[in-house]
Coordinates of C-alpha atoms and ligand atoms in Angstrom, one line a residue:
Chain A
X1 CA 25.5 -17.6 -13.6
X2 CA 21.7 -17.3 -14.1
X3 CA 19.8 -20.1 -15.9
X4 CA 16.1 -19.9 -16.3
X5 CA 14.0 -22.5 -18.1
X6 CA 10.3 -22.4 -18.6
X7 CA 9.6 -20.4 -15.5
X8 CA 5.9 -19.9 -14.7
X9 CA 4.3 -18.3 -11.7
X10 CA 0.6 -18.1 -10.8
X11 CA -0.8 -16.0 -8.1
X12 CA -4.0 -18.0 -7.4
X13 CA -5.8 -18.0 -10.8
X14 CA -3.7 -15.1 -12.1
X15 CA -0.7 -15.9 -14.2
X16 CA 2.1 -13.4 -13.6
X17 CA 4.8 -14.9 -15.8
X18 CA 4.7 -17.7 -18.3
X19 CA 7.4 -20.0 -19.7
X20 CA 10.3 -17.6 -19.3
X21 CA 13.7 -18.8 -20.4
X22 CA 16.9 -16.8 -20.4
X23 CA 20.4 -16.9 -19.1
X24 CA 23.0 -14.5 -17.9
X25 CA 26.8 -15.0 -18.0
X26 CA 29.4 -14.1 -15.5
X27 CA 30.3 -10.4 -15.7
X28 CA 27.3 -9.5 -17.7
X29 CA 24.8 -6.7 -16.9
X30 CA 21.4 -7.8 -18.0
X31 CA 18.5 -5.5 -18.1
X32 CA 15.0 -6.6 -17.6
X33 CA 12.8 -4.0 -19.4
X34 CA 9.1 -3.9 -19.2
X35 CA 6.1 -1.9 -18.0
X36 CA 4.4 -2.2 -14.6
X37 CA 2.9 -5.6 -14.1
X38 CA 5.0 -7.2 -16.7
X39 CA 6.4 -9.7 -14.2
X40 CA 9.8 -8.3 -13.5
X41 CA 9.5 -8.4 -9.7
X42 CA 7.9 -11.8 -9.7
X43 CA 10.9 -13.2 -11.7
X44 CA 13.4 -11.6 -9.4
X45 CA 11.7 -12.9 -6.3
X46 CA 12.0 -16.4 -7.7
X47 CA 15.6 -16.0 -8.6
X48 CA 16.5 -14.7 -5.1
X49 CA 14.7 -17.6 -3.4
X50 CA 12.0 -15.5 -1.9
X51 CA 9.2 -17.6 -3.6
X52 CA 9.2 -20.8 -5.5
X53 CA 7.9 -20.9 -9.2
X54 CA 4.7 -22.7 -10.1
X55 CA 6.5 -24.4 -12.9
X56 CA 9.9 -24.4 -14.6
X57 CA 13.4 -24.2 -13.1
X58 CA 15.9 -21.6 -12.3
X59 CA 19.5 -21.8 -11.1
X60 CA 21.7 -19.1 -9.8
X61 CA 25.5 -19.5 -9.4
X62 CA 25.0 -23.2 -10.2
X63 CA 22.4 -23.9 -7.5
X64 CA 18.7 -24.6 -7.9
X65 CA 16.6 -21.8 -6.5
X66 CA 14.1 -24.2 -4.9
X67 CA 16.2 -27.2 -3.9
X68 CA 19.3 -25.3 -2.8
X69 CA 17.7 -22.1 -1.9
X70 CA 20.1 -21.3 1.0
X71 CA 23.1 -21.8 -1.2
X72 CA 21.6 -19.4 -3.8
X73 CA 20.8 -16.9 -1.1
X74 CA 24.4 -17.0 0.1
X75 CA 25.6 -15.9 -3.3
X76 CA 23.0 -13.4 -4.3
X77 CA 22.7 -9.7 -3.4
X78 CA 19.2 -8.4 -3.7
X79 CA 17.8 -4.9 -3.8
X80 CA 14.0 -5.3 -3.6
X81 CA 11.7 -2.8 -5.3
X82 CA 10.8 0.1 -2.9
X83 CA 14.0 -0.7 -0.8
X84 CA 12.6 -2.0 2.5
X85 CA 14.9 -1.0 5.4
X86 CA 14.5 -0.8 9.1
X87 CA 13.8 2.9 9.9
X88 CA 14.6 2.4 13.6
X89 CA 18.2 1.2 13.0
X90 CA 21.3 3.3 12.3
X91 CA 23.1 2.8 8.9
X92 CA 26.0 1.0 10.7
X93 CA 23.8 -1.3 12.8
X94 CA 21.7 -2.2 9.8
X95 CA 24.7 -3.1 7.6
X96 CA 26.2 -5.0 10.5
X97 CA 23.0 -7.0 10.9
X98 CA 22.8 -7.8 7.2
X99 CA 26.5 -8.8 7.2
X100 CA 26.0 -11.0 10.2
X101 CA 23.1 -12.7 8.6
X102 CA 25.3 -13.4 5.6
X103 CA 28.1 -14.7 7.8
X104 CA 30.6 -12.1 6.5
X105 CA 34.0 -12.5 8.0
X106 CA 35.7 -9.3 9.2
X107 CA 32.4 -7.6 8.9
X108 CA 33.5 -4.3 10.3
X109 CA 36.2 -3.8 7.7
X110 CA 33.9 -4.9 5.0
X111 CA 31.2 -2.5 6.1
X112 CA 33.7 0.4 6.1
X113 CA 34.6 -0.5 2.5
X114 CA 31.1 -0.8 1.3
X115 CA 30.0 2.5 3.0
X116 CA 32.8 4.2 1.1
X117 CA 31.8 2.5 -2.2
X118 CA 28.3 3.9 -1.9
X119 CA 29.5 7.2 -0.6
X120 CA 27.7 7.3 2.8
X121 CA 30.7 7.9 5.1
X122 CA 29.1 10.9 6.6
X123 CA 25.9 9.2 7.7
X124 CA 27.1 5.9 9.3
X125 CA 25.5 6.8 12.6
X126 CA 22.3 8.3 11.3
X127 CA 19.0 6.5 11.7
X128 CA 17.7 5.2 8.5
X129 CA 14.5 7.1 9.0
X130 CA 16.4 10.3 8.5
X131 CA 17.8 9.4 5.1
X132 CA 16.6 10.8 1.8
X133 CA 15.3 8.5 -0.9
X134 CA 18.6 8.5 -2.8
X135 CA 20.5 7.6 0.4
X136 CA 18.1 4.8 1.2
X137 CA 18.8 3.5 -2.3
X138 CA 22.5 3.5 -1.7
X139 CA 22.1 1.7 1.7
X140 CA 20.0 -0.8 -0.1
X141 CA 22.8 -1.3 -2.6
X142 CA 25.4 -1.5 0.2
X143 CA 23.3 -4.2 1.9
X144 CA 23.1 -6.1 -1.4
X145 CA 26.9 -5.9 -1.8
X146 CA 28.1 -6.4 1.8
X147 CA 28.7 -10.2 1.4
X148 CA 30.4 -9.8 -2.0
X149 CA 27.8 -11.8 -3.9
X150 CA 28.5 -13.4 -7.2
X151 CA 25.2 -12.3 -8.6
X152 CA 23.4 -9.0 -8.0
X153 CA 19.7 -8.7 -8.5
X154 CA 18.3 -5.1 -8.5
X155 CA 14.6 -4.4 -8.8
X156 CA 14.1 -0.9 -10.3
X157 CA 17.2 0.5 -8.6
X158 CA 16.7 4.1 -9.9
X159 CA 13.0 4.5 -9.4
X160 CA 12.0 7.6 -7.5
X161 CA 15.4 9.2 -7.6
X162 CA 16.2 12.7 -9.0
X163 CA 18.5 12.9 -12.1
X164 CA 21.8 13.4 -10.3
X165 CA 21.0 10.5 -7.9
X166 CA 20.1 8.4 -10.9
X167 CA 23.4 9.1 -12.5
X168 CA 25.2 8.2 -9.3
X169 CA 23.4 4.9 -8.9
X170 CA 23.9 4.0 -12.6
X171 CA 27.6 4.7 -12.4
X172 CA 27.8 2.6 -9.3
X173 CA 26.0 -0.3 -11.0
X174 CA 28.3 -0.2 -14.0
X175 CA 31.3 -0.2 -11.6
X176 CA 30.0 -3.2 -9.7
X177 CA 29.0 -4.9 -13.0
X178 CA 32.6 -5.1 -14.1
X179 CA 33.3 -8.1 -11.9
X180 CA 29.9 -9.6 -11.1
X181 CA 26.8 -10.7 -12.9
X182 CA 24.1 -8.0 -12.5
X183 CA 20.5 -8.3 -13.4
X184 CA 18.4 -5.2 -13.0
X185 CA 14.9 -4.3 -13.9
X186 CA 13.6 -1.0 -15.2
X187 CA 10.8 0.4 -17.1
X188 CA 13.0 3.1 -18.7
X189 CA 14.3 2.2 -22.1
X190 CA 17.2 4.6 -22.1
X191 CA 18.3 3.3 -18.7
X192 CA 18.4 -0.2 -20.0
X193 CA 20.3 0.9 -23.1
X194 CA 22.7 2.9 -21.1
X195 CA 24.0 0.5 -18.6
X196 CA 23.2 -3.0 -19.8
X197 CA 25.2 -5.4 -22.0
X198 CA 22.0 -7.1 -22.9
X199 CA 18.3 -6.3 -22.6
X200 CA 15.4 -8.7 -22.1
X201 CA 12.1 -7.1 -22.9
X202 CA 9.2 -8.5 -21.0
X203 CA 5.6 -7.8 -21.4
X204 CA 2.5 -9.4 -19.8
X205 CA 4.7 -12.2 -18.4
X206 CA 6.4 -13.1 -21.7
X207 CA 9.8 -12.2 -23.0
X208 CA 9.1 -10.5 -26.3
X209 CA 12.7 -9.6 -27.3
X210 CA 16.2 -10.1 -26.2
X211 CA 19.1 -8.2 -27.7
X212 CA 22.0 -5.9 -27.2
X213 CA 21.1 -2.2 -26.6
X214 CA 22.7 -1.4 -30.0
X215 CA 20.7 -3.9 -32.0
X216 CA 17.6 -2.9 -30.1
X217 CA 18.3 0.7 -31.0
X218 CA 18.5 0.0 -34.7
X219 CA 15.5 -2.2 -34.7
X220 CA 13.5 0.6 -33.1
X221 CA 15.0 3.3 -35.3
X222 CA 12.6 2.2 -38.0
X223 CA 9.8 4.7 -38.1
X224 CA 9.8 7.9 -36.2
X225 CA 7.1 10.1 -34.8
X226 CA 7.7 13.9 -34.9
X227 CA 5.6 16.9 -33.7
X228 CA 5.8 20.2 -35.5
X229 CA 4.5 23.5 -34.2
X230 CA 3.8 26.6 -36.2
X231 CA 2.8 30.1 -35.1
X232 CA -0.9 31.0 -35.8
X233 CA -3.1 28.9 -38.1
X234 CA -2.2 25.4 -39.0
X235 CA -4.9 25.1 -41.7
X236 CA -3.9 22.7 -44.4
X237 CA -0.5 22.0 -42.8
X238 CA -1.3 18.3 -42.3
X239 CA -2.0 18.0 -46.1
X240 CA 1.3 19.7 -46.9
X241 CA 3.2 17.4 -44.6
X242 CA 1.6 14.2 -45.7
X243 CA 2.5 15.2 -49.3
X244 CA 6.2 15.0 -48.5
X245 CA 7.8 11.8 -49.7
X246 CA 8.5 9.4 -46.8
X247 CA 5.8 10.6 -44.5
X248 CA 3.3 7.9 -43.6
X249 CA 0.6 10.0 -42.0
X250 CA 0.1 13.4 -40.4
X251 CA -2.7 14.8 -38.3
X252 CA -3.5 17.9 -36.3
X253 CA -3.3 17.2 -32.5
X254 CA -3.8 20.7 -31.1
X255 CA -3.9 24.3 -32.2
X256 CA -0.8 24.9 -34.3
X257 CA 0.6 21.4 -33.7
X258 CA 0.8 18.6 -36.3
X259 CA 2.2 15.1 -35.5
X260 CA 3.5 12.9 -38.3
X261 CA 5.0 9.5 -38.7
X262 CA 7.8 8.8 -41.1
X263 CA 9.0 5.7 -42.9
X264 CA 11.9 3.7 -41.7
X265 CA 15.4 4.2 -43.1
X266 CA 15.5 7.9 -44.1
X267 CA 15.3 11.0 -42.0
X268 CA 12.8 13.2 -43.9
X269 CA 12.7 16.0 -41.3
X270 CA 14.7 18.5 -43.5
X271 CA 12.3 17.9 -46.4
X272 CA 9.4 18.5 -44.2
X273 CA 10.9 21.7 -42.8
X274 CA 11.7 23.0 -46.3
X275 CA 8.2 22.3 -47.5
X276 CA 6.6 24.0 -44.4
X277 CA 8.6 27.1 -44.9
X278 CA 7.9 27.2 -48.7
X279 CA 4.2 27.2 -47.9
X280 CA 4.7 30.3 -45.7
X281 CA 4.0 28.7 -42.3
X282 CA 6.0 30.2 -39.4
X283 CA 7.8 27.2 -38.1
X284 CA 8.4 27.4 -34.3
X285 CA 9.5 23.9 -33.4
X286 CA 10.1 20.4 -34.6
X287 CA 10.8 17.6 -32.1
X288 CA 10.9 13.9 -32.2
X289 CA 8.4 12.2 -29.9
X290 CA 10.2 9.7 -27.7
X291 CA 8.9 6.2 -28.1
X292 CA 6.9 5.0 -25.1
X293 CA 7.4 1.4 -23.9
X294 CA 4.0 0.7 -25.4
X295 CA 5.1 1.9 -28.8
X296 CA 8.2 -0.3 -28.5
X297 CA 6.2 -3.4 -27.7
X298 CA 3.9 -2.6 -30.6
X299 CA 6.9 -2.1 -32.8
X300 CA 8.7 -5.2 -31.7
X301 CA 5.7 -7.5 -31.8
X302 CA 4.8 -6.1 -35.3
X303 CA 8.2 -6.8 -36.7
X304 CA 8.6 -10.1 -34.9
X305 CA 5.3 -11.9 -34.5
X306 CA 7.0 -15.3 -33.9
X307 CA 8.4 -16.0 -30.4
X308 CA 11.9 -14.5 -30.5
X309 CA 14.9 -16.7 -30.7
X310 CA 16.8 -16.8 -27.5
X311 CA 20.3 -17.0 -28.9
X312 CA 20.7 -13.4 -29.9
X313 CA 20.1 -14.2 -33.5
X314 CA 17.7 -11.9 -35.2
X315 CA 18.6 -12.7 -38.8
X316 CA 15.2 -14.2 -39.4
X317 CA 13.7 -10.8 -39.6
X318 CA 14.0 -10.2 -43.3
X319 CA 10.4 -11.4 -43.7
X320 CA 9.2 -7.8 -44.1
Chain B
X1 CA 22.6 -21.1 15.6
X2 CA 24.5 -18.0 14.8
X3 CA 21.6 -16.7 12.8
X4 CA 19.2 -17.2 15.7
X5 CA 21.6 -15.3 17.9
X6 CA 22.0 -12.5 15.3
X7 CA 18.2 -12.0 15.1
X8 CA 17.6 -12.3 18.8
X9 CA 20.2 -9.8 19.8
X10 CA 18.9 -7.3 17.2
X11 CA 15.4 -7.6 18.7
X12 CA 16.7 -7.4 22.3
X13 CA 18.7 -4.2 21.6
X14 CA 15.8 -2.7 19.7
X15 CA 13.6 -3.0 22.8
X16 CA 15.9 -0.5 24.6
X17 CA 15.3 1.9 21.7
X18 CA 11.5 1.9 21.8
X19 CA 9.4 3.8 24.4
X20 CA 6.8 1.1 24.6
X21 CA 9.3 -1.4 26.1
X22 CA 10.4 1.1 28.7
X23 CA 6.8 2.0 29.5
X24 CA 6.0 -1.7 30.1
X25 CA 9.1 -2.4 32.1
X26 CA 8.6 0.8 34.2
X27 CA 5.0 0.1 34.8
X28 CA 5.6 -3.5 35.9
X29 CA 8.4 -2.5 38.3
X30 CA 6.4 0.4 39.6
X31 CA 3.3 -1.7 40.4
X32 CA 5.3 -4.4 42.0
X33 CA 7.2 -1.8 44.0
X34 CA 4.0 -0.3 45.3
X35 CA 2.5 -3.7 46.3
X36 CA 5.7 -4.6 47.9
X37 CA 6.0 -1.4 49.9
X38 CA 2.4 -1.7 51.2
X39 CA 2.9 -5.3 52.1
X40 CA 6.1 -4.8 54.0
X41 CA 4.7 -1.8 55.8
X42 CA 1.8 -3.9 57.0
X43 CA 4.2 -6.4 58.4
X44 CA 6.2 -3.7 60.2
X45 CA 3.0 -2.3 61.7
X46 CA 1.1 -5.5 62.4
X47 CA 4.0 -7.0 64.4
X48 CA 3.1 -10.6 65.0
X49 CA 1.4 -11.1 61.6
X50 CA 2.9 -13.8 59.4
X51 CA 5.2 -12.4 56.6
X52 CA 3.7 -12.0 53.1
X53 CA 4.6 -14.7 50.6
X54 CA 6.6 -13.9 47.5
X55 CA 4.0 -15.7 45.5
X56 CA 1.3 -13.4 46.7
X57 CA 3.1 -10.0 46.4
X58 CA 5.5 -10.6 43.5
X59 CA 4.6 -13.7 41.3
X60 CA 0.9 -13.3 41.3
X61 CA 0.8 -9.6 40.2
X62 CA 3.7 -10.2 37.8
X63 CA 2.0 -13.0 36.0
X64 CA -1.2 -11.0 35.8
X65 CA 0.6 -8.1 34.2
X66 CA 2.5 -10.3 31.8
X67 CA -0.7 -11.6 30.3
X68 CA -1.2 -8.1 28.9
X69 CA 2.5 -7.0 28.6
X70 CA 3.7 -9.9 26.5
X71 CA 1.3 -9.3 23.6
X72 CA 2.6 -5.7 23.5
X73 CA 6.2 -7.0 23.4
X74 CA 5.6 -9.6 20.7
X75 CA 3.0 -7.8 18.5
X76 CA 5.3 -6.2 16.0
X77 CA 8.0 -8.9 15.9
X78 CA 6.9 -10.3 12.5
X79 CA 3.8 -8.4 11.6
X80 CA 5.8 -5.2 11.1
X81 CA 8.3 -7.0 8.8
X82 CA 5.3 -8.3 6.8
X83 CA 3.9 -4.8 6.5
X84 CA 7.1 -2.9 5.7
X85 CA 8.3 -5.5 3.3
X86 CA 11.6 -6.0 5.3
X87 CA 10.6 -9.7 5.5
X88 CA 11.7 -9.9 1.9
X89 CA 15.3 -9.2 2.8
X90 CA 15.2 -11.6 5.7
X91 CA 13.7 -14.4 3.6
X92 CA 16.3 -13.9 0.8
X93 CA 19.2 -14.0 3.3
X94 CA 20.7 -17.4 4.0
X95 CA 18.4 -17.8 7.1
X96 CA 15.9 -20.6 7.5
X97 CA 12.3 -19.7 8.3
X98 CA 12.4 -21.5 11.6
X99 CA 15.6 -19.8 12.6
X100 CA 13.8 -16.5 12.0
X101 CA 10.9 -17.6 14.3
X102 CA 13.2 -18.9 17.0
X103 CA 15.4 -15.7 16.9
X104 CA 12.4 -13.4 17.3
X105 CA 11.1 -15.6 20.2
X106 CA 14.5 -15.6 21.9
X107 CA 14.9 -11.8 21.6
X108 CA 11.6 -11.2 23.3
X109 CA 12.2 -13.9 25.9
X110 CA 15.5 -12.2 26.8
X111 CA 13.8 -8.9 27.2
X112 CA 11.0 -10.3 29.4
X113 CA 13.6 -12.4 31.2
X114 CA 15.4 -9.1 32.0
X115 CA 12.3 -7.7 33.6
X116 CA 11.8 -10.9 35.6
X117 CA 15.4 -10.8 36.7
X118 CA 15.0 -7.2 38.0
X119 CA 12.0 -8.2 40.1
X120 CA 14.4 -10.5 42.1
X121 CA 15.2 -7.4 44.2
X122 CA 11.9 -7.8 46.0
X123 CA 12.4 -11.3 47.4
X124 CA 16.0 -10.4 48.2
X125 CA 14.9 -7.4 50.2
X126 CA 12.1 -9.4 51.8
X127 CA 14.6 -12.1 52.7
X128 CA 16.5 -9.6 54.7
X129 CA 13.5 -8.1 56.4
X130 CA 11.8 -11.2 57.8
X131 CA 13.1 -13.7 60.3
X132 CA 14.2 -16.4 59.5
X133 CA 14.1 -15.4 55.9
X134 CA 11.8 -16.5 53.1
X135 CA 11.4 -20.0 51.6
X136 CA 14.0 -19.7 48.9
X137 CA 13.3 -22.9 47.1
X138 CA 9.6 -22.0 46.8
X139 CA 10.6 -18.6 45.6
X140 CA 12.9 -20.0 42.9
X141 CA 10.3 -22.6 41.8
X142 CA 7.8 -19.7 41.4
X143 CA 10.3 -17.9 39.2
X144 CA 10.8 -21.0 37.1
X145 CA 7.0 -21.1 36.6
X146 CA 6.8 -17.4 35.7
X147 CA 9.6 -17.9 33.2
X148 CA 7.9 -20.9 31.6
X149 CA 4.6 -19.2 31.4
X150 CA 6.3 -16.2 29.7
X151 CA 8.2 -18.4 27.2
X152 CA 4.9 -20.0 26.2
X153 CA 3.0 -16.7 25.9
X154 CA 5.9 -15.2 23.8
X155 CA 5.8 -18.2 21.5
X156 CA 2.1 -17.8 21.0
X157 CA 2.7 -14.0 20.4
X158 CA 5.3 -14.7 17.8
X159 CA 3.0 -17.2 16.0
X160 CA 0.2 -14.6 16.0
X161 CA 2.5 -11.8 14.9
X162 CA 3.5 -13.9 11.9
X163 CA -0.1 -14.2 10.8
X164 CA -0.8 -10.5 10.7
X165 CA 0.4 -7.4 9.0
X166 CA -1.4 -5.1 11.5
X167 CA 0.4 -4.8 14.9
X168 CA -2.9 -3.8 16.6
X169 CA -4.7 -6.9 15.4
X170 CA -1.7 -9.0 16.5
X171 CA -1.9 -7.4 20.0
X172 CA -5.6 -7.9 20.6
X173 CA -5.5 -11.5 19.2
X174 CA -2.6 -12.5 21.4
X175 CA -4.1 -10.8 24.4
X176 CA -7.4 -12.6 23.8
X177 CA -5.7 -16.0 23.6
X178 CA -3.7 -15.3 26.8
X179 CA -6.8 -14.3 28.7
X180 CA -8.5 -17.6 27.6
X181 CA -5.5 -19.7 28.5
X182 CA -4.9 -18.0 31.8
X183 CA -8.4 -17.6 33.2
X184 CA -11.4 -18.2 30.9
X185 CA -10.6 -21.8 30.2
X186 CA -11.5 -22.6 33.8
X187 CA -15.1 -22.0 33.0
X188 CA -15.6 -24.8 30.4
X189 CA -13.4 -26.9 32.6
X190 CA -15.9 -26.6 35.4
X191 CA -19.0 -26.9 33.2
X192 CA -18.3 -29.8 30.9
X193 CA -18.5 -33.5 31.6
X194 CA -15.6 -35.1 33.4
X195 CA -13.7 -36.5 30.4
X196 CA -13.8 -33.1 28.6
X197 CA -13.1 -31.3 31.8
X198 CA -9.8 -33.1 32.0
X199 CA -8.8 -31.8 28.5
X200 CA -9.8 -28.3 29.4
X201 CA -7.8 -28.5 32.6
X202 CA -4.8 -29.8 30.8
X203 CA -4.8 -26.8 28.5
X204 CA -5.2 -24.3 31.4
X205 CA -2.0 -22.3 31.8
X206 CA -3.0 -21.2 35.3
X207 CA -3.5 -24.7 36.4
X208 CA -0.1 -25.8 35.4
X209 CA 1.4 -22.9 37.3
X210 CA -0.8 -22.0 40.3
X211 CA -1.2 -25.5 41.6
X212 CA 2.4 -26.6 41.2
X213 CA 5.3 -24.3 40.7
X214 CA 3.7 -21.4 42.5
X215 CA 3.6 -23.7 45.5
X216 CA 7.1 -25.0 45.2
X217 CA 6.1 -28.2 43.4
X218 CA 8.0 -28.9 40.2
X219 CA 6.4 -31.6 38.1
X220 CA 7.5 -33.0 34.8
X221 CA 4.0 -32.7 33.3
X222 CA 4.0 -29.0 33.8
X223 CA 7.5 -28.5 32.3
X224 CA 6.5 -30.6 29.3
X225 CA 3.2 -28.7 28.9
X226 CA 4.8 -25.2 28.7
X227 CA 7.7 -26.4 26.5
X228 CA 5.2 -28.0 24.1
X229 CA 3.3 -24.8 23.9
X230 CA 6.6 -23.1 23.0
X231 CA 7.3 -25.7 20.3
X232 CA 3.8 -25.5 18.8
X233 CA 3.9 -21.6 18.8
X234 CA 7.3 -21.6 17.0
X235 CA 6.1 -24.3 14.6
X236 CA 3.1 -22.3 13.6
X237 CA 5.2 -19.2 13.1
X238 CA 7.7 -21.1 10.9
X239 CA 5.0 -22.7 8.8
X240 CA 3.2 -19.4 8.4
X241 CA 6.5 -17.8 7.2
X242 CA 7.0 -20.6 4.8
X243 CA 3.5 -20.7 3.4
X244 CA 3.5 -16.9 2.7
X245 CA 6.2 -17.7 0.2
X246 CA 3.9 -20.0 -1.7
X247 CA 1.0 -17.5 -2.2
Ligands
ADP1 N1 1.5 -10.9 -4.4 C1 0.7 -10.9 -5.5 N2 -0.5 -11.4 -5.5 C2 -1.2 -11.4 -6.6 N3 -0.9 -10.9 -7.8 C3 0.4 -10.4 -7.9 C4 1.2 -10.3 -6.7 N4 2.4 -9.7 -7.1 C5 2.2 -9.4 -8.4 N5 1.0 -9.8 -8.9 C6 0.6 -9.7 -10.3 O1 1.5 -10.3 -11.1 C7 1.7 -9.5 -12.3 C8 3.2 -9.2 -12.4 O2 3.6 -8.4 -11.3 P1 5.1 -7.9 -11.0 O3 5.9 -9.1 -11.1 O4 5.1 -7.1 -9.8 O5 5.4 -7.0 -12.3 P2 6.5 -5.8 -12.4 O6 7.5 -5.9 -11.4 O7 7.0 -6.0 -13.8 O8 5.7 -4.5 -12.3 C9 0.9 -8.3 -12.2 O9 -0.3 -8.5 -12.9 C10 0.5 -8.2 -10.7 O10 -0.7 -7.6 -10.5
MG2 MG1 8.0 -4.6 -10.0

């Protein structure tokens, strides 16, 4: 459904993405995970026919995004980042406009259906300017779906939403993804893991890893960082903790708080807790520190310095 | 074709949702109504005086006001889409860039056309007031001229709107260009040597209207002139939409 080969895009002298190659099959939900500025939006704009690449090729639903742009655009539903909508139109008029531009037959019926899918029945006659962020997002999704596209491209579809809205949109995407190819971008690891069949990790314009969420999880489950808090004085606690077998390092980060990093493979938290209590510290809290995207990139590039294989095959990793 | 119509009708309907369009329409009709009333009163009082011409009391002031009104009607057509990012959805829909430009132009032309159509009430009333009626062919020729001038101004306005993200900048630029093409160009036309003067005169909007269609003379060269301005304006808009993709 989506085929990308050697895609490169320069904005003037600045290279936004370089030599990207990947593909997505029919019925797959592919996540595009990376921090701000990684090149997610740029890639998606090329795939939707908004801008041509500087180099390389991409095809969507069997059509070339440059040479057969109109054919691609007929078959792609796109939710741009920040969801640009016309504030001065009503929900109904807006969806009718988008449906007409996509030549949708029986547009009225189709719009009723899609409004129901995104749960906006109550607000069909509201002006878009009066909608909340979450509702705008749903109208953006409705607009992307109104012509029943084969491929959906969603740029950060949950950004700026509150947790319950995020859950709603994620469920919707999973529902949609059962019968279509979906490519969505996000900078939230857990989101990619939760809804995607496959995750591409992109950083500084390069794909640094490509895997299923499960495999990704186990690759990242290697080492772990944990913060421990005690009541009162933490004097000598870092020494105590680094003495525990399996702890790589430990250091005081603030009054009463010590952070430590553990080796891969074994969970040493019980050992640490026992030792801390034995030494008569008053243990208040012990919590794993979530891995930031930065940590993940460090982790992945450390494990896997060579360019990653693109065929889901990570057996070449035993070189540790 | 269908895309052009879809875009044009959205723009046309949207004008009836925005106060600025009503203000412009109301202002134009009010001013024309005042001028008309005064002129007709003069005739009634003056008795034997010759009746006012439609050109003097309707077309002249209308053209004058359109020079300023059209930039206000066209300023946001594309600049706002550039600014709000909605252009991204239009340019990823199966719509060609030139269809987008033409659709925007057509929507504004229909709106200005509606205003022009309403002003027909003045010559119709005048026709019933004076004996033996007005010169109807000359009146229609003047209207054709007004319509062509408007179409050309609107095309330039669309082109300028496509080059900006600021509506204010688009407004003042378009108004400046209209002022030059309608009046100021007469100055270099008078000052330069004969060969160049001919070029300046050829570019003069006013010349193509005042000396011909306003007087009931319809000449091919004037029709071709205004239609070429429309084509050039829409071409610039299409190319500007297209080149923005390549940045
Ligand atoms: N229109 C643009 N002009 C110039 N540079 C841009 C433009 N859009 C993006 N960039 C640059 O390209 C890189 C990738 O940006 P982007 O694709 O928006 O990343 P992401 O969506 O992953 O945050 C960034 O360094 C960004 O600054
Ligand atoms: Mg982005």
